Coordinates of C-alpha atoms in Angstrom, one line a residue:
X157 CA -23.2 -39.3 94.5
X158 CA -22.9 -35.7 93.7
X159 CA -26.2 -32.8 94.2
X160 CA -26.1 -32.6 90.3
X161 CA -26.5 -36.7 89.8
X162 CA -29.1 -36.1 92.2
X163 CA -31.1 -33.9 90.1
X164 CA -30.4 -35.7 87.0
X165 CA -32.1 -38.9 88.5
X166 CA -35.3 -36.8 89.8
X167 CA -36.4 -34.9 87.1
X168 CA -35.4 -38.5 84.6
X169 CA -37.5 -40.3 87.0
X170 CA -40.4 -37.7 86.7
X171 CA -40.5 -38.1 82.7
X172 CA -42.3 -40.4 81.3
X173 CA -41.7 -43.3 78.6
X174 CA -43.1 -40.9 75.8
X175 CA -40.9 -38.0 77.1
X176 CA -37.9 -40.3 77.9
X177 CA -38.2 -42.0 74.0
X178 CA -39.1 -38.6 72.6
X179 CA -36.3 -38.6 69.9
X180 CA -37.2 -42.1 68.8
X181 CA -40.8 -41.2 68.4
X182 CA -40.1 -37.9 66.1
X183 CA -37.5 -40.0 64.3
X184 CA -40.5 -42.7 63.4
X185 CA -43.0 -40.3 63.2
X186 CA -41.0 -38.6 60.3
X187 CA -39.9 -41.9 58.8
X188 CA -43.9 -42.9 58.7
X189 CA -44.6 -39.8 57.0
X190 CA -42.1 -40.1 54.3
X191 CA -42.8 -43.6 53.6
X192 CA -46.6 -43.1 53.7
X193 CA -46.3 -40.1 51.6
X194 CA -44.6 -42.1 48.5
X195 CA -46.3 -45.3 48.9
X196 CA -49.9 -44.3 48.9
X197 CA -50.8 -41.9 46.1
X198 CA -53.1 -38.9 45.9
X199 CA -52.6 -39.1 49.7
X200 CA -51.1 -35.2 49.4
X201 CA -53.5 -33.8 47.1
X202 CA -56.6 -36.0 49.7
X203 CA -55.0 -34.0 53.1
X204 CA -54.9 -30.6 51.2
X205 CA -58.0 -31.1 49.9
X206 CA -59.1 -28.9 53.2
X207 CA -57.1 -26.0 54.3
X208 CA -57.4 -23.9 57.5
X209 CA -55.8 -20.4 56.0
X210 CA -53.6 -22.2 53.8
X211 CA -52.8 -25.0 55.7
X212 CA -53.5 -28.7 55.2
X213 CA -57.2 -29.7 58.0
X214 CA -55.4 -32.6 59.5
X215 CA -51.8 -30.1 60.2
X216 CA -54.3 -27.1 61.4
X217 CA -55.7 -29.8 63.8
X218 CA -52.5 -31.5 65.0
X219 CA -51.1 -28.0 66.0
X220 CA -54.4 -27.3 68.3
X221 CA -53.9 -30.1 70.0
X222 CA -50.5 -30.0 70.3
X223 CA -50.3 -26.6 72.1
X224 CA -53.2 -26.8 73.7
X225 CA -52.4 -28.5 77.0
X226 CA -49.0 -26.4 77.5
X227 CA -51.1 -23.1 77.5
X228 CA -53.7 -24.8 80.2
X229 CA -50.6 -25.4 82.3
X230 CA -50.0 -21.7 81.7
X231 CA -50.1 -20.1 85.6
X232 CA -51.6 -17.1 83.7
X233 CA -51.9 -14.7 87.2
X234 CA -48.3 -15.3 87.1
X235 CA -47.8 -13.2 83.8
X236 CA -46.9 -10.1 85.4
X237 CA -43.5 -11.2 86.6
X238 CA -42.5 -11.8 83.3
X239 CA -44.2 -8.5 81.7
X240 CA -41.6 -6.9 84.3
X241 CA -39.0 -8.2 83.2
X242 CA -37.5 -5.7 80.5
X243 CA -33.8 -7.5 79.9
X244 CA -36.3 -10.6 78.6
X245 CA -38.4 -8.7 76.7
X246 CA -35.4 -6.6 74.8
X247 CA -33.3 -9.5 74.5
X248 CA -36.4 -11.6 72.5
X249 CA -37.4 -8.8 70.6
X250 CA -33.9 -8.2 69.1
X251 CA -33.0 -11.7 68.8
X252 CA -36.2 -12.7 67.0
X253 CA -36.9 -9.3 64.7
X254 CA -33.0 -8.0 63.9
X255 CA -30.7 -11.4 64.8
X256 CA -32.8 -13.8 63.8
X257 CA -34.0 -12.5 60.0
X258 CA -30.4 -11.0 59.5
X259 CA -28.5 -14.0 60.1
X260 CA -30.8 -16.0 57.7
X261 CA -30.1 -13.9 55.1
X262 CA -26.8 -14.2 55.5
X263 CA -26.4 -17.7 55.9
X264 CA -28.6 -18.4 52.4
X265 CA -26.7 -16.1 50.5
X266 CA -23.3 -17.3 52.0
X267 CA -24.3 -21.0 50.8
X268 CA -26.7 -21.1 48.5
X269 CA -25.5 -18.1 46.1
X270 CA -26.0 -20.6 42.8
X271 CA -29.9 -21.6 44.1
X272 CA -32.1 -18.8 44.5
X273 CA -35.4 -20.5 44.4
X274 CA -34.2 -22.2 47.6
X275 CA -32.8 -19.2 49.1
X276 CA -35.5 -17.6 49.3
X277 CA -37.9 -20.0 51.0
X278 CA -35.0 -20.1 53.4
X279 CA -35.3 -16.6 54.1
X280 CA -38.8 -16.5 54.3
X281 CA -38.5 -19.1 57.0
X282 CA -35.9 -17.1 59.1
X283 CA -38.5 -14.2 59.0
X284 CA -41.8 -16.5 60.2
X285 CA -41.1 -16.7 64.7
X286 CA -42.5 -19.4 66.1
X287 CA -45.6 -19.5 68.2
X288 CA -46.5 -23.1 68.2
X289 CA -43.4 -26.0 68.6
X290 CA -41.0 -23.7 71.0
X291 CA -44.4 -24.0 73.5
X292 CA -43.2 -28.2 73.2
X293 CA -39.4 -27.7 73.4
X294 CA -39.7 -25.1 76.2
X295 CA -41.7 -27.2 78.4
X296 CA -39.3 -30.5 78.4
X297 CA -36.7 -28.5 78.9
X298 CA -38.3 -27.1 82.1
X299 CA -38.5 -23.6 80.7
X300 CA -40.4 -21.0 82.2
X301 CA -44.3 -21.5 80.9
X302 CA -45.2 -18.2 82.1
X303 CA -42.3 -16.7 80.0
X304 CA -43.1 -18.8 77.0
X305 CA -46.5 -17.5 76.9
X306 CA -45.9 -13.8 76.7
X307 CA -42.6 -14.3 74.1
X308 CA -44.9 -15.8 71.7
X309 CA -47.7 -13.5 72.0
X310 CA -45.0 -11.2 71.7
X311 CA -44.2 -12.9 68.6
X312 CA -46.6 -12.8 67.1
X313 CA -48.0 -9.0 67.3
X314 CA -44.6 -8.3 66.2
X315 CA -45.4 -10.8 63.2
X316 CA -48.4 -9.6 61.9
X317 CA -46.8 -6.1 61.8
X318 CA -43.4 -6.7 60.6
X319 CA -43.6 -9.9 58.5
X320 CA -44.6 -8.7 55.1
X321 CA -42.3 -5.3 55.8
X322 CA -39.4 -7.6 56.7
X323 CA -39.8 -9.7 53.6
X324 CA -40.4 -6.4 51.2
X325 CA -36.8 -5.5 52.9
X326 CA -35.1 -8.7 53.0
X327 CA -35.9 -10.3 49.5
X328 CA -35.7 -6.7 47.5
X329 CA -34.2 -4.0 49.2
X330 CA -31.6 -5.0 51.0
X331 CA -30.7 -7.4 48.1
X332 CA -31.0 -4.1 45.5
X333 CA -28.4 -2.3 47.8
X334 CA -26.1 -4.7 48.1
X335 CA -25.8 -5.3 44.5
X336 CA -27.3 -9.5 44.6
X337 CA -30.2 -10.7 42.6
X338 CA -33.8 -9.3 44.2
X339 CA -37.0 -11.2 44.9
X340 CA -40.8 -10.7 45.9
X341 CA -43.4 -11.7 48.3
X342 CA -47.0 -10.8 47.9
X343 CA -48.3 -11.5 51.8
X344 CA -50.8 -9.1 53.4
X345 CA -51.0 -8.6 57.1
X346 CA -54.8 -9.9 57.0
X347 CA -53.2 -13.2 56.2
X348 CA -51.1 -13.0 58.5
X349 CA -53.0 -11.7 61.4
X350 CA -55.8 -14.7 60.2
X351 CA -53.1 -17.4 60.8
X352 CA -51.8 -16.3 64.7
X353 CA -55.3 -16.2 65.3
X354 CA -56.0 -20.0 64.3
X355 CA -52.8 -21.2 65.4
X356 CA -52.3 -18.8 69.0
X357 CA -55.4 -17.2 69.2
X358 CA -57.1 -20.4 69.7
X359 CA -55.4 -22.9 71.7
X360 CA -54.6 -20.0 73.8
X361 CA -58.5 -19.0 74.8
X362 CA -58.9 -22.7 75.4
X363 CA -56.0 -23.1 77.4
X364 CA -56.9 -19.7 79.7
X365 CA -60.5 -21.0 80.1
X366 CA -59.9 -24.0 81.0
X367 CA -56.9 -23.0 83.6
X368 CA -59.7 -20.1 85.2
X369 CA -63.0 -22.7 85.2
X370 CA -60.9 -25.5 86.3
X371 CA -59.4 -23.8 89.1
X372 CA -62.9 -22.0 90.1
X373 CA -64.5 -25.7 90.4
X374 CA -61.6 -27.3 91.9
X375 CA -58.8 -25.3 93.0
X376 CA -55.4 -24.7 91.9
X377 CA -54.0 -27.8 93.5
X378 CA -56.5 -30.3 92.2
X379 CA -56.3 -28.7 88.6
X380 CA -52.4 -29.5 89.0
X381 CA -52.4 -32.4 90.3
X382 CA -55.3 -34.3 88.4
X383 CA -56.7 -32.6 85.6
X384 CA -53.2 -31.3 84.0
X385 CA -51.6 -34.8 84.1
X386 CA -54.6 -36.1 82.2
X387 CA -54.2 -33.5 79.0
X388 CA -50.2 -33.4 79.2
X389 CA -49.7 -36.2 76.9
X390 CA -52.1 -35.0 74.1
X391 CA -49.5 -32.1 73.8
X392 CA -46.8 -34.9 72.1
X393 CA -49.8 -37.0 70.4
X394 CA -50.5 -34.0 68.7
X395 CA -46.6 -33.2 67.8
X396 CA -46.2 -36.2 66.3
X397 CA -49.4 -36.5 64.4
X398 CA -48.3 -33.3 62.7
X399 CA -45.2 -34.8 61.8
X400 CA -46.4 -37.9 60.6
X401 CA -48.7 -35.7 58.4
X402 CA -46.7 -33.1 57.1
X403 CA -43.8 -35.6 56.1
X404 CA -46.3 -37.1 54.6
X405 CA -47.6 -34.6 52.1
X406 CA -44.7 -33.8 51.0
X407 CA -42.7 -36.8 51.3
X408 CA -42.3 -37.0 47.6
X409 CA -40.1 -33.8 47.1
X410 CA -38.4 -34.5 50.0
X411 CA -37.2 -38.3 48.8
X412 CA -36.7 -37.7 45.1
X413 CA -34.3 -34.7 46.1
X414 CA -31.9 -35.8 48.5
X415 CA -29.0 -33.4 47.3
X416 CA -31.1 -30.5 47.2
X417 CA -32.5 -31.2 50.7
X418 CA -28.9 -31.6 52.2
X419 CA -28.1 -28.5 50.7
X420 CA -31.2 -26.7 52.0
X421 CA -30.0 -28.4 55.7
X422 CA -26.6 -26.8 55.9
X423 CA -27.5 -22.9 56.4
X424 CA -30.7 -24.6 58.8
X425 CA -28.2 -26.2 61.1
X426 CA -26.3 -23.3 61.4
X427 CA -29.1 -20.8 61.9
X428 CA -30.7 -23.3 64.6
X429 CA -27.2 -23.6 66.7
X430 CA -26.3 -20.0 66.3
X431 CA -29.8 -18.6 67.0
X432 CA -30.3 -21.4 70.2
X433 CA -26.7 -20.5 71.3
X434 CA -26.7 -17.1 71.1
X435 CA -30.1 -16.9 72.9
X436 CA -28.4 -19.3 76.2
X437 CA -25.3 -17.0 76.1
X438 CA -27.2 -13.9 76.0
X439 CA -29.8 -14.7 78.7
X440 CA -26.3 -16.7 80.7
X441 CA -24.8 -13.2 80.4
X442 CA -27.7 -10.8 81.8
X443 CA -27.7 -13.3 84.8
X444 CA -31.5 -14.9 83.8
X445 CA -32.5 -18.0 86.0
X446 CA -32.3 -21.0 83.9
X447 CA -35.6 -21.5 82.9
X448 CA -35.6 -18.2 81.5
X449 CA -32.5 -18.4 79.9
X450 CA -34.2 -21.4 78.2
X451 CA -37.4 -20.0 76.9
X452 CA -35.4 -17.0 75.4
X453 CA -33.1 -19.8 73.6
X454 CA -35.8 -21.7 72.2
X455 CA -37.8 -18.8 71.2
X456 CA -35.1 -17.5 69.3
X457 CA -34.3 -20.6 67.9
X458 CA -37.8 -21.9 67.1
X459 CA -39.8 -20.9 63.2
X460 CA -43.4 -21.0 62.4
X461 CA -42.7 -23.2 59.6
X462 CA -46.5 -24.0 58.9
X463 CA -46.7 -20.2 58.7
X464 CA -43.6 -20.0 56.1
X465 CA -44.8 -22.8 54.0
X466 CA -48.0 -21.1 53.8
X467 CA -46.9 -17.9 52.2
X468 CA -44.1 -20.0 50.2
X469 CA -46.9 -22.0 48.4
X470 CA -49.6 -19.1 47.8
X471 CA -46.8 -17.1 46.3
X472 CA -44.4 -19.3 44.5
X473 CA -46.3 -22.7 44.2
X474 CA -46.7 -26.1 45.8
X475 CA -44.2 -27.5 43.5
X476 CA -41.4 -23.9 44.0
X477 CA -37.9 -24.6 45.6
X478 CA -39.5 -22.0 48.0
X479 CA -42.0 -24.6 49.3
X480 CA -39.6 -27.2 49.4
X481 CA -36.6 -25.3 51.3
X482 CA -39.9 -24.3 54.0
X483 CA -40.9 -28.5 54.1
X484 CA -36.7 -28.9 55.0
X485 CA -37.3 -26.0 57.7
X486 CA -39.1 -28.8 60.1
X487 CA -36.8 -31.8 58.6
X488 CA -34.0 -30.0 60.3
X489 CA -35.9 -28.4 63.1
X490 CA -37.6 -31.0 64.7
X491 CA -34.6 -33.0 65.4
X492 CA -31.9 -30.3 66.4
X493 CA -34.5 -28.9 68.8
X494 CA -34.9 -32.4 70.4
X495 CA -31.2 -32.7 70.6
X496 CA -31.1 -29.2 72.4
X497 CA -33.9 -30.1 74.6
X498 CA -31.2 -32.6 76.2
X499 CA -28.0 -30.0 76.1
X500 CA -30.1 -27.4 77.9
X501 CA -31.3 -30.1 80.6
X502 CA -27.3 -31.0 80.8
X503 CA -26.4 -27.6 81.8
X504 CA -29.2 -26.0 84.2
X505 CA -26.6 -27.2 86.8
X506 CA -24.7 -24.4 86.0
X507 CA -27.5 -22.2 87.3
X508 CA -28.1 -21.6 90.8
X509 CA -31.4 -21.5 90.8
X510 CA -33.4 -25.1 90.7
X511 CA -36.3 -26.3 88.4
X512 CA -39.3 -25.5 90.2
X513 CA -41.1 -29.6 90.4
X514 CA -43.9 -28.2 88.6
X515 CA -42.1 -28.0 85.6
X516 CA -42.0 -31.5 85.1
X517 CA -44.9 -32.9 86.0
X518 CA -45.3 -36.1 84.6
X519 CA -47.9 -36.4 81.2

């Protein structure tokens, strides 16, 4: 039996069933929502009857939960290491501000040239970073937590400043010079600013308080070894409730518009491989360990959909093409992620550097 079989076995053997079944889970979890969503009526207009900055109570909640537990596993004395590390730093920047909005614009124009409603929720999507799901995908694919945690508070600084300039540029300027048809997008950075703060800000004092009380009243090793376990599953309770939920409300436009929605999934496939990709090579080729390499992949893949479909809806509607191209964003993102959760696990071998045990504890 070869070293790499070896390591295969251990870190499968330290996952558990809900980690191991993952993929089946989201698949149901999406399935539940859609059905839910068109069987029961006035269940849409009932969830968004209570909104957390523009987003639906029960989502706002499911996202707290969900990245709460990753940030208490956050070894946040650790930090430094990765502030350090400039090549990281640079290489996330430019893959999530100037890759990352360009080649969504490129991609929506390049395939959806006829359907400019849904272009433009696409784009507005490529310009929202993620700061909540890449926390999940990071951490089953034994990325570096530390890392993770600086990136998307990286993220989202960078987010509440450039956002609404990137949007000004990239649905009217840009479009104005290059002769296409031009677009608008009324978002302050107060909105903006208001949403990182629920959705980062939040989860993230929780998770530093309780990783600084818990370790004062009963050390880091009994913190680790008890404590964490216990909250690690809530991370993935709280994932799939969102799911469940968000399919839910707008199952609807999803299932009475199949051909629209595979249109609106062909530039998202490509932007998710060529963003995730691009990010592996990249970190592959300024010699980052593997867990590095990972968190600057997933970071670069990852969107802050709720953030997107936020702005889509207070600008262009509930009912716009622009809402419904941000719903597709996690229809396609959810599962593709999942999928390279299990290609990046396939190819840490080709690293030299092992993942560290406690990056996969079990939940």
């Amino acid at each position: 039996m070869t070293a790499t079989h070896t390591r295969h076995e251990t870190v499968a053997a330290k996952l558990s069933t809900l980690d191991r079944w993952l993929p089946a889970w989201i698949i149901l979890a999406m399935v539940a929502g859609l059905l839910v969503g068109r069987m029961v009526p006035g269940l849409g207009d009932a969830l968004s009857s209570v909104e957390v900055d523009g987003i639906s109570l029960p989502i706002a909640l499911g996202l707290l939960v969900m990245m709460y537990p990753v940030l208490a596993k956050v070894r946040y004395d650790r930090l430094d290491t990765v502030t350090g590390d400039r090549r990281l730093l640079i290489a996330s920047l430019a893959l999530n501000w100037i890759v990352g909005p360009a080649l969504m614009f490129a991609l929506a124009w390049l395939l959806l040239p006829d359907l400019p409603a849904y272009r433009t929720g696409l784009i507005i999507v490529g310009l929202a970073r993620c700061i909540a799901m890449v926390i999940i995908w990071n951490d089953l694919a034994c990325g570096d937590r530390e890392a993770a945690a600086v990136l998307v508070a990286l993220n989202s600084i960078f987010q509440v400043i450039a956002f609404a300039a990137l949007g000004w540029f990239y649905l009217s300027t840009l479009p104005g010079w290059l002769g296409l048809e031009q677009s608008g997008l009324d978002v302050s950075a107060g909105q903006i600013a208001k949403s990182v703060l629920i959705f980062l800000g939040i989860p993230l004092l929780a998770g530093y308080l309780s990783r600084r009380v818990g370790e004062k009243r009963w050390g880091r090793a009994a913190y680790e070894e008890k404590f964490v376990p216990r909250i690690g599953p809530w991370a993935l309770y709280g994932l799939l409730f969102t799911i469940v939920i968000l399919f839910a409300l707008q199952g609807d436009q999803i299932t009475s518009r199949p051909s629209d929605v595979a249109r609106i999934a062909l530039p998202l496939l490509a932007y998710f491989a060529i963003m995730w990709g691009g990010g592996y090579a990249l970190g592959k080729a300024l010699g980052l360990t593997y867990e590095r390499t990972t968190t600057l992949a997933f970071t670069a893949a990852g969107n802050n959909f709720e953030l997107a479909i936020a702005v889509a809806i207070a600008t262009f509607g509930a009912a716009s093409g622009q809402a419904l191209a941000g719903v597709v964003g996690p229809l396609i993102e959810v599962p593709v992620l999942v999928a390279l959760v299990y290609v990046s696990l396939a190819l840490r071998a080709r690293f030299p550097h092992p993942v560290p045990s406690y990056a996969v504890e079990p939940r």
